Coordinates of C-alpha atoms and ligand atoms in Angstrom, one line a residue:
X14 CA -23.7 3.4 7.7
X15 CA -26.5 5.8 8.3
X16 CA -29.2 6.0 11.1
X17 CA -32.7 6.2 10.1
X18 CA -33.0 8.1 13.3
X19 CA -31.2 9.5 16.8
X20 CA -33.0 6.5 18.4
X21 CA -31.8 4.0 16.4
X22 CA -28.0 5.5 17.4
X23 CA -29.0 5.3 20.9
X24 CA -29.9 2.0 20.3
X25 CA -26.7 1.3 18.9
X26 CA -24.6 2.9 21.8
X27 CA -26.6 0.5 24.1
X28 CA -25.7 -2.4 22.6
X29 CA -22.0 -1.8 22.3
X30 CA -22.1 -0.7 26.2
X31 CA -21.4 2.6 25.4
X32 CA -25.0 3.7 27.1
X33 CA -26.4 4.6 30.3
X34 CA -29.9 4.5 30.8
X35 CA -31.1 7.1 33.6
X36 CA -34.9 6.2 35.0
X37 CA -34.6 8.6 38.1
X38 CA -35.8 12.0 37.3
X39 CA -32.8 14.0 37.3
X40 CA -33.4 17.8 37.1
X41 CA -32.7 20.0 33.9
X42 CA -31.6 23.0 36.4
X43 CA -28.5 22.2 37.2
X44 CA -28.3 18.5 37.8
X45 CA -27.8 16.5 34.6
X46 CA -25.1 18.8 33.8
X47 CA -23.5 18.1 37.2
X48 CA -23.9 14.4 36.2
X49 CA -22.9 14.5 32.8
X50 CA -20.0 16.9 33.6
X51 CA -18.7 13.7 35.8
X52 CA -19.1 11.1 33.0
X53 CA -17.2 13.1 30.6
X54 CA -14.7 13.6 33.1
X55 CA -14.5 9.8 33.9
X56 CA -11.3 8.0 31.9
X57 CA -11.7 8.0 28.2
X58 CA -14.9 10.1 28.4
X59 CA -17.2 7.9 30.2
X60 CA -20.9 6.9 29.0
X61 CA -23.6 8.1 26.6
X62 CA -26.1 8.8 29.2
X63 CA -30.2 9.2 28.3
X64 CA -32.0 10.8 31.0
X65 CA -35.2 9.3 30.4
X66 CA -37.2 11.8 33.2
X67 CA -36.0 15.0 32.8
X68 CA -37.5 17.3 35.2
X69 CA -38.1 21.2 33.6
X70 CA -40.0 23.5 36.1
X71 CA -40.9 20.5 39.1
X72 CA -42.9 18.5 36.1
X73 CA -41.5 15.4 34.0
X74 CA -41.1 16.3 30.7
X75 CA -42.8 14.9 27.9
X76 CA -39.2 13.6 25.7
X77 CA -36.1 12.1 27.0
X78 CA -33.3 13.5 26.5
X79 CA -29.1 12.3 25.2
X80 CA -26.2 13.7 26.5
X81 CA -22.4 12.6 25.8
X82 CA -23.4 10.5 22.8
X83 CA -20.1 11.8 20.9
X84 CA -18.1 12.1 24.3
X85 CA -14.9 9.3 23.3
X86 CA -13.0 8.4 20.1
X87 CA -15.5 4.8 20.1
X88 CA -18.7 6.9 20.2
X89 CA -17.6 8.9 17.6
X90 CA -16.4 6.2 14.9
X91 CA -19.9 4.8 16.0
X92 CA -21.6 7.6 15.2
X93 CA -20.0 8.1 12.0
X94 CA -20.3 4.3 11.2
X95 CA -16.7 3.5 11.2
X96 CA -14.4 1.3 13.2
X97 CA -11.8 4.1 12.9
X98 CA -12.5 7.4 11.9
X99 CA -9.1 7.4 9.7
X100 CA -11.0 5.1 7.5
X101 CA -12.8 8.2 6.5
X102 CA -9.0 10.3 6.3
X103 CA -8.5 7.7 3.9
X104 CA -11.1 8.3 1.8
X105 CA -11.1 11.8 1.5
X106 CA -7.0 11.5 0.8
X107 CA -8.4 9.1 -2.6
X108 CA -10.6 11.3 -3.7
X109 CA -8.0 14.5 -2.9
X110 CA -5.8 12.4 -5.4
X111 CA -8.5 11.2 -7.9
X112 CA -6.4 10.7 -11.3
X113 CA -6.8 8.5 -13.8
X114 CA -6.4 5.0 -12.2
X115 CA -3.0 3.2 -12.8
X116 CA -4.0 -0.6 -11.9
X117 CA -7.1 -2.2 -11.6
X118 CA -7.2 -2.1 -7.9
X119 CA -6.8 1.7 -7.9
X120 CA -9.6 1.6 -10.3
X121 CA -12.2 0.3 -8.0
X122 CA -11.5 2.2 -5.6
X123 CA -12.1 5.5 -7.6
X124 CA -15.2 4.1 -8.5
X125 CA -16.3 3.2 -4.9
X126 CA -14.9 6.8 -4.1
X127 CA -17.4 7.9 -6.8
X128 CA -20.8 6.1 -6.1
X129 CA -20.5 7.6 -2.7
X130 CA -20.1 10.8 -3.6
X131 CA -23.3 10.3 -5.7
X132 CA -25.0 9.3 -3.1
X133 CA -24.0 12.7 -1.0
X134 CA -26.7 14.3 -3.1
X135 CA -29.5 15.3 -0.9
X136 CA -33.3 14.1 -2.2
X137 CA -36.5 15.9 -1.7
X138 CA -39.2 14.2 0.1
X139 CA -42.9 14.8 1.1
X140 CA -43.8 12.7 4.3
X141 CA -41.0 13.2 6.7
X142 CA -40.5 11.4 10.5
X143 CA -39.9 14.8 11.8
X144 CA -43.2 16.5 10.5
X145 CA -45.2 13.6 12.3
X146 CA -46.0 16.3 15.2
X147 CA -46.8 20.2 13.6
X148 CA -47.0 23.0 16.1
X149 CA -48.0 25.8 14.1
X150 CA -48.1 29.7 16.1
X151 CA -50.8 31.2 15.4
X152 CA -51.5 33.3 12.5
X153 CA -48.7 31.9 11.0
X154 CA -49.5 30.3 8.0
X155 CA -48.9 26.8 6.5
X156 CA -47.4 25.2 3.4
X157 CA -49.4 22.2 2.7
X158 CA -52.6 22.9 4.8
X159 CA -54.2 19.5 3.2
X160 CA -51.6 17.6 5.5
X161 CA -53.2 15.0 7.5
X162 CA -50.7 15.0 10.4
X163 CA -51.2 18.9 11.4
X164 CA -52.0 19.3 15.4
X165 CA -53.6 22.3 16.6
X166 CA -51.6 23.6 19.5
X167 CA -49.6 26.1 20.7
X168 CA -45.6 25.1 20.3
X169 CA -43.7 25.9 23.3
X170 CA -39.7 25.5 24.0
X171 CA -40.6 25.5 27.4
X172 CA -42.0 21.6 26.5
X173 CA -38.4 20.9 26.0
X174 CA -35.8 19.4 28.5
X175 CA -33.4 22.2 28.0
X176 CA -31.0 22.5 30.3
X177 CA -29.4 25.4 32.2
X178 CA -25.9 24.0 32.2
X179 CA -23.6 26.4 34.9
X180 CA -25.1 28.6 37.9
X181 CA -24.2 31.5 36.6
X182 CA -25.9 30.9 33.3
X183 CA -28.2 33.6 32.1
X184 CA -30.7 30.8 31.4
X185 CA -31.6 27.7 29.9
X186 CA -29.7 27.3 26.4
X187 CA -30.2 24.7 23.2
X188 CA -26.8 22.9 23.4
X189 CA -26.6 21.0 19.9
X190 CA -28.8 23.0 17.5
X191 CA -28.1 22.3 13.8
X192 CA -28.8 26.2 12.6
X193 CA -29.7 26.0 8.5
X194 CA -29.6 29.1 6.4
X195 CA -29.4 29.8 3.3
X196 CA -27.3 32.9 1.9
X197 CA -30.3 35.0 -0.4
X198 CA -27.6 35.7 -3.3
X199 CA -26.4 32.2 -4.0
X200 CA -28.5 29.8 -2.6
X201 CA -26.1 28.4 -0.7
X202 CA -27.1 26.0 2.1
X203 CA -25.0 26.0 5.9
X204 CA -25.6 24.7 8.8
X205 CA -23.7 25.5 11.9
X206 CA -24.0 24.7 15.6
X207 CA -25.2 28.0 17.1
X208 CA -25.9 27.8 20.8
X209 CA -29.6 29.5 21.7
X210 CA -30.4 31.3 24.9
X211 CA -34.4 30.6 25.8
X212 CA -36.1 34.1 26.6
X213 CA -39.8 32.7 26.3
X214 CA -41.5 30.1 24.9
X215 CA -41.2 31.5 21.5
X216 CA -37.9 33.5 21.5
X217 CA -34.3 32.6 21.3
X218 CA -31.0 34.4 21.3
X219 CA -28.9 32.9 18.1
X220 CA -25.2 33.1 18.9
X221 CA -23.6 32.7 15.6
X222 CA -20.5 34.4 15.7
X223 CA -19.0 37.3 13.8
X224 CA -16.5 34.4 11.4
X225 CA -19.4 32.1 11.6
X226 CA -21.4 30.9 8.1
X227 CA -24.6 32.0 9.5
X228 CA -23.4 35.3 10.6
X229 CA -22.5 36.0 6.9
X230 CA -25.5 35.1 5.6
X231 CA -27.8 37.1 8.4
X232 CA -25.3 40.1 7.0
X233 CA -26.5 40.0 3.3
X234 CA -30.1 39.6 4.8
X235 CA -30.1 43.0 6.9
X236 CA -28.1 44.8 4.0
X237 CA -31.3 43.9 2.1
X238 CA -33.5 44.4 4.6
X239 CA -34.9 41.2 4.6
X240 CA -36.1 38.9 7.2
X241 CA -34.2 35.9 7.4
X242 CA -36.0 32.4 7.3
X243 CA -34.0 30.2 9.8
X244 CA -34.5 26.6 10.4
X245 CA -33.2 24.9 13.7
X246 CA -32.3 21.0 13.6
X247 CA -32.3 18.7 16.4
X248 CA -31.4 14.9 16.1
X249 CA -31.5 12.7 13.4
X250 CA -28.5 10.9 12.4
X251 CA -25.7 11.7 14.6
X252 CA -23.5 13.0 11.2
X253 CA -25.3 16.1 11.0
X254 CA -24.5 17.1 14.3
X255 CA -20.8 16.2 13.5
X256 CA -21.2 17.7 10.3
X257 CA -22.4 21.2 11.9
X258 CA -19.7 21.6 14.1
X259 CA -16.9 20.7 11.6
X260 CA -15.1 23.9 10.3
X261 CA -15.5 22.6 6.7
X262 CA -13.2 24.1 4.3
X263 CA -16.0 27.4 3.0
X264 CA -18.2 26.1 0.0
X265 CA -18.6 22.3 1.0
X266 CA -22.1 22.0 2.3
X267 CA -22.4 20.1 5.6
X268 CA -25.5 18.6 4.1
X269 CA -24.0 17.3 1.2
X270 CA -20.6 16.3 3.4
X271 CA -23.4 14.6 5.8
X272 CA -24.7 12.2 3.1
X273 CA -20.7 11.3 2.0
X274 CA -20.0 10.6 5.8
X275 CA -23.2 7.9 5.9
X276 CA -22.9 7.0 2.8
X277 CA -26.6 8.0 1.8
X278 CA -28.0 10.4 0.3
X279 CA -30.4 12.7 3.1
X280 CA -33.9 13.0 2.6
X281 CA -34.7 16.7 2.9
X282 CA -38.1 18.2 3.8
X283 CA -39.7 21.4 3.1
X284 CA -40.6 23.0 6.3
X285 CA -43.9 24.3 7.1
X286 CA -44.0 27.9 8.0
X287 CA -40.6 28.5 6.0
X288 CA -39.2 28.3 2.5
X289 CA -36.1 26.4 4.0
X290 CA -35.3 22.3 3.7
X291 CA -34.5 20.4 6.8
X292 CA -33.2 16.6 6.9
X293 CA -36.7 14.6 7.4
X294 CA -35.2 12.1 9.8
X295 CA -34.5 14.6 12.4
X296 CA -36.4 14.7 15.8
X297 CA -37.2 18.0 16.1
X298 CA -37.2 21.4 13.7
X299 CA -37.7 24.9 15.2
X300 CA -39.2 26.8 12.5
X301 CA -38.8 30.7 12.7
X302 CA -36.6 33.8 11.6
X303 CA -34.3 36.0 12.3
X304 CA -35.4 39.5 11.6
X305 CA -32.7 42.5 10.4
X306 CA -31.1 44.7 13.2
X307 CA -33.0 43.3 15.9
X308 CA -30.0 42.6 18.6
X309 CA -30.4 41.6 22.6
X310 CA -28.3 40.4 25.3
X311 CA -26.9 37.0 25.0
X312 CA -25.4 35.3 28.0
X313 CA -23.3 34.9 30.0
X314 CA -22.9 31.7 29.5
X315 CA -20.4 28.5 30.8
X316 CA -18.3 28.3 27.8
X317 CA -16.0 26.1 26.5
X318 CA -13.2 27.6 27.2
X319 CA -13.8 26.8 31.2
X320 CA -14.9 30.2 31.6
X321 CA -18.4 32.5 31.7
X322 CA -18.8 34.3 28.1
X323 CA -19.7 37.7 29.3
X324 CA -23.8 39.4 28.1
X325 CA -23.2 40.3 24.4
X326 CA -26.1 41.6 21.7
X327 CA -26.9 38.8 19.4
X328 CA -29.4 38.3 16.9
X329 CA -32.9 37.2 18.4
X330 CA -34.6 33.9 17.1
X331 CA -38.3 33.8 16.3
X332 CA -40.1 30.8 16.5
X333 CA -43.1 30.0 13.7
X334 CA -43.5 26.6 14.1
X335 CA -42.1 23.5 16.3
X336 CA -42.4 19.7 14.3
X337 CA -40.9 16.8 15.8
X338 CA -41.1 12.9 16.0
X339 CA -43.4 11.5 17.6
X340 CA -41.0 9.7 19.9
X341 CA -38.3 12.5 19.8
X342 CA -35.5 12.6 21.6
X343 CA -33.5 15.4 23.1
X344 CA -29.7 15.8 22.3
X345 CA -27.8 17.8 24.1
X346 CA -24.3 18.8 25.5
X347 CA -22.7 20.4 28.3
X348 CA -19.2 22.8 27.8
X349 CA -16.8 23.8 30.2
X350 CA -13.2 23.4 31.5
X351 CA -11.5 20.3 29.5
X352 CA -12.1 17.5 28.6
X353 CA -15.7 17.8 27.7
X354 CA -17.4 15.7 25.3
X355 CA -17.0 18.8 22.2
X356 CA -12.9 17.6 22.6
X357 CA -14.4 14.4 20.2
X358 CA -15.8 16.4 18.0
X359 CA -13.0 18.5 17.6
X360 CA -10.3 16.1 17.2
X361 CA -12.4 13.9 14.8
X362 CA -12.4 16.9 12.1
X363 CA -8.5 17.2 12.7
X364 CA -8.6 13.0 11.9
X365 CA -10.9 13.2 8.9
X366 CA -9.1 16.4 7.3
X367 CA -5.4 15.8 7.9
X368 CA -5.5 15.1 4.5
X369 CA -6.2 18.0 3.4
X370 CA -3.8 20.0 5.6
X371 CA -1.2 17.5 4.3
X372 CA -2.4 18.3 0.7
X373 CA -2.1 21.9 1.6
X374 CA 1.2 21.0 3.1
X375 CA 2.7 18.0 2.1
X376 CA 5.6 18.0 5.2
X377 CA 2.6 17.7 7.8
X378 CA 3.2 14.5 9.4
X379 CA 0.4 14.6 12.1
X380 CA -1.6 17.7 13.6
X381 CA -3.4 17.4 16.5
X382 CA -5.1 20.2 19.3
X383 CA -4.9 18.9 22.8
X384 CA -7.7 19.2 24.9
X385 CA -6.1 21.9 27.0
X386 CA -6.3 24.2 24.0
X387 CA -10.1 24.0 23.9
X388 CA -9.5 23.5 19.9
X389 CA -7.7 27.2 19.1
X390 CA -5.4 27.5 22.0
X391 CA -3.3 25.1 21.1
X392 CA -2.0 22.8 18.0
X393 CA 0.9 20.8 18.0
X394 CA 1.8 19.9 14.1
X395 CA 4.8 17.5 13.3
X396 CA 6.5 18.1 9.9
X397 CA 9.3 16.5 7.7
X398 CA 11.8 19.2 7.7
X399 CA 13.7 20.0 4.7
X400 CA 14.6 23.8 4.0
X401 CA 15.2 26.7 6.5
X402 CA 12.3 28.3 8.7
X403 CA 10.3 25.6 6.9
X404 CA 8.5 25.3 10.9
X405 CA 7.3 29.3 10.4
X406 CA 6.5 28.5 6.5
X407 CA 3.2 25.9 8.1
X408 CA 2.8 28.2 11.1
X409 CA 1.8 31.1 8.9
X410 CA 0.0 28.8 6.4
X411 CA -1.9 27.2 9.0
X412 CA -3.0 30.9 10.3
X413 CA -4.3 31.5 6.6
X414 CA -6.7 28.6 7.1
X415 CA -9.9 28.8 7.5
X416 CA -10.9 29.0 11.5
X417 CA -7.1 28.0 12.3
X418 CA -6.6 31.2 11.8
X419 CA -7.9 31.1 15.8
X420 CA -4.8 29.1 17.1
X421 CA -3.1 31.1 19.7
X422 CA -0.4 28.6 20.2
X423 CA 1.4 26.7 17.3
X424 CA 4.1 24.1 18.2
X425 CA 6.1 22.7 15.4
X426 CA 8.5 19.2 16.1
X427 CA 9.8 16.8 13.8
X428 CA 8.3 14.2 12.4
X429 CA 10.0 11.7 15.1
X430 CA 7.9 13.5 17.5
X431 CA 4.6 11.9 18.5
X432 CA 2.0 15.1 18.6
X433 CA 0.0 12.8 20.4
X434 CA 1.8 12.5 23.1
X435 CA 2.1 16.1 25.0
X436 CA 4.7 15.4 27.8
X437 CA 7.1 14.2 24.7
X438 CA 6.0 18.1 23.0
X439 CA 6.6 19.8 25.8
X440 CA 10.3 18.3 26.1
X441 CA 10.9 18.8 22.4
X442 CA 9.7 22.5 23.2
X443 CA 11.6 23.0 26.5
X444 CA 14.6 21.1 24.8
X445 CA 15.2 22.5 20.9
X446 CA 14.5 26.0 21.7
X447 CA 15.6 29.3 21.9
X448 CA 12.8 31.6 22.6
X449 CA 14.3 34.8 20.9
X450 CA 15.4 32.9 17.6
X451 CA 12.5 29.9 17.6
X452 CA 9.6 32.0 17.9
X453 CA 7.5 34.2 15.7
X454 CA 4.1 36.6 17.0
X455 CA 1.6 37.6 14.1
X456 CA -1.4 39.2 14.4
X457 CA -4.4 37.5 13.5
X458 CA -8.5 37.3 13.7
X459 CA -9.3 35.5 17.8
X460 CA -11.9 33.0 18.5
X461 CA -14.9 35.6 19.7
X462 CA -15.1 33.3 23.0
X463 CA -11.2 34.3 24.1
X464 CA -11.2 36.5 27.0
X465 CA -7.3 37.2 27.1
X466 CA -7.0 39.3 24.1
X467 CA -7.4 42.9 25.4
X468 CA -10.2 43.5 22.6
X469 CA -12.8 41.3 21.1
X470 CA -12.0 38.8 18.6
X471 CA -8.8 40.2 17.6
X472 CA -5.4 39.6 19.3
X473 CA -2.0 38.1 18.5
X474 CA -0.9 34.3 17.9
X475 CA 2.7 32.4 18.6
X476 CA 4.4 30.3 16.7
X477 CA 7.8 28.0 18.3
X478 CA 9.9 26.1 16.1
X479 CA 10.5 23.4 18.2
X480 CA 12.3 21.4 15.5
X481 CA 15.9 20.3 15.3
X482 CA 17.7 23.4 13.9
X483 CA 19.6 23.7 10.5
X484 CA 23.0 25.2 9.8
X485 CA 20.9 27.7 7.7
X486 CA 18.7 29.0 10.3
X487 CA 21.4 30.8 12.5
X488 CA 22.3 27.7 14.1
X489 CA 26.1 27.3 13.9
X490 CA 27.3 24.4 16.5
X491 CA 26.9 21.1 15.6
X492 CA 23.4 19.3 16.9
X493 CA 23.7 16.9 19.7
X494 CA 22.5 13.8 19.5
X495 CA 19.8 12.3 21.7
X496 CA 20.5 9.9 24.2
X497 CA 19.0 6.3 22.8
X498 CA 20.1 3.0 24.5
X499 CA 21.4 -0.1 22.6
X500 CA 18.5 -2.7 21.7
X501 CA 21.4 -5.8 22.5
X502 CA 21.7 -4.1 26.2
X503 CA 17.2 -3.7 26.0
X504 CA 17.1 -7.3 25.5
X505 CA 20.0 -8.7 27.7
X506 CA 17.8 -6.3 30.6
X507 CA 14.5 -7.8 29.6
X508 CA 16.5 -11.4 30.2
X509 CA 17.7 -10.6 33.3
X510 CA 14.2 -8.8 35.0
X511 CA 12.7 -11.5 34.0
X512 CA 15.0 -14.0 35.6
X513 CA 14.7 -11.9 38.9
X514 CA 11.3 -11.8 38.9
X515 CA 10.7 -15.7 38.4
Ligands
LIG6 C1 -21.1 22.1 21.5 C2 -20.7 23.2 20.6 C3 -21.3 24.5 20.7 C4 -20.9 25.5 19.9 N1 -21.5 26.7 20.0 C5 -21.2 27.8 19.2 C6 -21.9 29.0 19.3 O1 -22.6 29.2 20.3 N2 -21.5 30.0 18.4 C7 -20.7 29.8 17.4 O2 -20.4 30.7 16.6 N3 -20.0 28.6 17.3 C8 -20.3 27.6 18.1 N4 -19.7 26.4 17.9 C9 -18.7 26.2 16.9 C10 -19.3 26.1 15.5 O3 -20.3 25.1 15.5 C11 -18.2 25.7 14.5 O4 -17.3 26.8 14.4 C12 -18.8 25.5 13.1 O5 -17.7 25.1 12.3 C13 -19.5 26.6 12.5 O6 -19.9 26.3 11.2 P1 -19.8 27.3 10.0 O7 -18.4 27.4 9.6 O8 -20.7 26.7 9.0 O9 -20.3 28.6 10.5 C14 -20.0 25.3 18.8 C15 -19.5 24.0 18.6 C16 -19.8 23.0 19.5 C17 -19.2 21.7 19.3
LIG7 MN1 -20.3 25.8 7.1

């Protein structure tokens, strides 16, 4: 199902309860992220909340503004429009296995599989939702000058309800942008969510990180010398926003992956000031560029990993143009120490591509990264054990995979094991090892955010084989078994609690 706008998902949220309206101004310094840092600490990741009077500088500003709309396993198969977000696992595994259908059954369901894939093939149109307000800086000029919708004006960020999340913040930063580029040798599209630091009304910081998509791409742009058109997304159908953040394996656009994920194809829209194409249904775009060499202090800023990211140069964001919705709304989120509402996010990619891992790997079982791990820290994978070291053979694969490569911590248990369930891995952990024998340290690519690796963004990874051992794997007494009580004594106990209890 897609949303013809970030409204009409708020609207949706409402009516399944999953929505908390906010008519008290609540300030943007500060104090919706001391609210929303509550709800998404409240059981099962509390409420969507919209802040309908955001205060920015003492004054109410002009657009509401959503935060937590992603923050619990229901918001997120809402968003996506699923009951389950494995209903989407299961549809990727089809078209993993497309092959010539075997029955008729299987036949259909190819051809299902296929009409949505043509429909993951964006369109070009000329009137867009989120061109209904043009803010053009001046001297900049326009595409399409005949439009009739064009407002004179100068576009500020500071119009925006953008919050400054954590006291020590070095500012107010853009939470959720969708960050599009495009790489100048191949065309090819990304989009990547790129946290912004505000300097002035018409200047950004653009965190992209060194592994990040849109890191690469500014690289070919300052080899050639080139200033970099960038187009910043905000809104629209929750999907793209999913879509952004999803470590999709390299080479599948987001865009393209959006449109499967609705089942729709998404209407794409030349921006103004910027040879670039933007979804149309968005509520806001921040038109501008990123120009080579041109570095500044970034930060420091409440991270997600429950710590402040120290200053760093990053590349600076110029603004050309802002366009939005006439009725826009502001998305946003809040990161910190766990669970936060990015957790969702996170362990809705490891839902809808387990079946590729398990393509990858056919022993993977289940895979998931607790929220403790703030996604690379941590990832507990369950396999079907066959061969020796077969635990170290997915370690290292995993490590060889796109941004898992990050995972500081790998813990691999038998399929029996519920990965789900972390008191149950930590016993199979504490239980089946032997730390000299069962674990392996590589060294590896870190996440740019970890702060315990004595140098930036490189550091070293652990891997425990937490499975039952084999004779071939240096193992030479005979495994115990685990205790398990009868099912005849189970039931003669339920019998008899409940005749005490009556
Ligand atoms: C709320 C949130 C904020 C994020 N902020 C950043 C960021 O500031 N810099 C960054 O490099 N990645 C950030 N990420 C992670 C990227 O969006 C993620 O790695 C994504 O897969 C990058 O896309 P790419 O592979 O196309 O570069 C953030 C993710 C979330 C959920
Ligand atoms: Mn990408």
């Amino acid at each position: 199902m897609a949303y013809r706008s970030f409204r009409t998902f708020l609207d949706a949220l409402e009516q399944a309860g999953e929505l908390r309206r906010v008519v008290v101004p609540v300030d943007t310094d500060l104090l919706i992220s001391a609210w929303a840092d509550r709800e998404m600490k409240s059981p099962g990741g509390g409420k969507a909340l919209l802040f309908e009077q955001p205060i920015v500088d003492g004054k109410t500003s002009a657009f509401p503004m959503a935060i937590n709309t992603m923050g619990s396993r229901r918001r997120m198969a809402l968003a996506l429009g699923v009951t389950e977000v494995e209903e989407i696992a299961q549809e990727i595994q089809l078209i993993l296995k497309a092959k010539p259908p075997t029955d008729l059954r299987e036949g259909f369901a190819l051809l299902k599989q296929g009409i949505h894939l043509l429909h993951a093939r964006p369109k070009t149109v000329k009137d867009a939702p989120c061109q209904e307000v043009v803010e053009i800086v001046q001297g900049m000029t326009a595409s399409e000058p005949s439009s009739t919708n064009m407002t004179a004006g100068k576009p500020s960020l500071l119009d925006l309800p953008i919050l400054k999340c954590w006291p020590k913040d070095g500012g107010r930063f853009i939470t959720l942008p969708n960050v599009h580029t495009r790489d100048p040798e191949t065309g090819a599209r990304n989009v990547g969510v790129y946290r912004m630091q505000i300097y002035d009304e018409r200047t950004t910081a653009m965190h992209w990180q060194i592994h990040k998509v849109g890191a690469r791409h500014g690289k070919r742009y300052y080899e050639r010398g080139e200033r970099m058109p960038v187009a910043v997304t905000l809104g629209g159908d929750p999907v793209y926003t999913f879509a952004a953040t999803a470590p999709l394996p390299d080479g599948l656009d987001e865009i393209l992956f959006s449109g499967f994920l609705r089942r729709k194809s998404v209407e794409m829209v030349r921006c103004r000031t910027i040879d670039l194409e933007v979804p149309a249904d968005v509520d806001f775009v921040l038109e501008g560029y990123v120009q080579p060499g041109e570095m500044r202090p970034e930060g420091p800023f409440g991270d997600h990993t429950g710590f402040y990211t120290a200053v760093e140069d990053y590349p600076v964001f110029h603004l050309t143009a802002i366009t939005h919705r006439r009725e826009a709304v502001y998305p946003t989120t809040i990161v910190g120490v766990p669970p936060m509402e990015d957790f969702y996010l996170g362990d809705t990619t490891v839902r809808i591509f387990l079946p590729v891992f398990k393509m990858n790997f056919p022993e993977i079982v289940d895979m998931t990264l607790p929220p403790e791990g703030v996604f690379h820290n941590l990832v507990f994978v369950s396999i079907r054990k066959q061969y020796p070291y077969q635990a170290f053979k997915v370690m290292h694969g995993l490590w060889g995979m796109g941004q898992m490569m990050f995972s500081k911590y790998i813990i691999v248990v038998d399929e029996d094991c519920d990965v789900h369930n972390t008191s149950e891995v930590i016993f199979r952990l504490c239980a089946n090892t032997d730390p000299a024998r069962d674990t392996t340290i590589i060294k590896n690519p870190s996440d740019s955010l970890d702060h315990a690796p004595t140098e930036q963004n490189i550091g070293s990874h652990m891997g425990f084989d937490a499975t039952r051992k084999l004779q071939g794997e240096g193992y030479r007494r005979p495994w115990p078994e685990r205790l398990k009580m009868t099912e005849e004594a189970k039931k003669l106990v339920d019998e008899l609690q409940r005749k005490a209890s009556a």
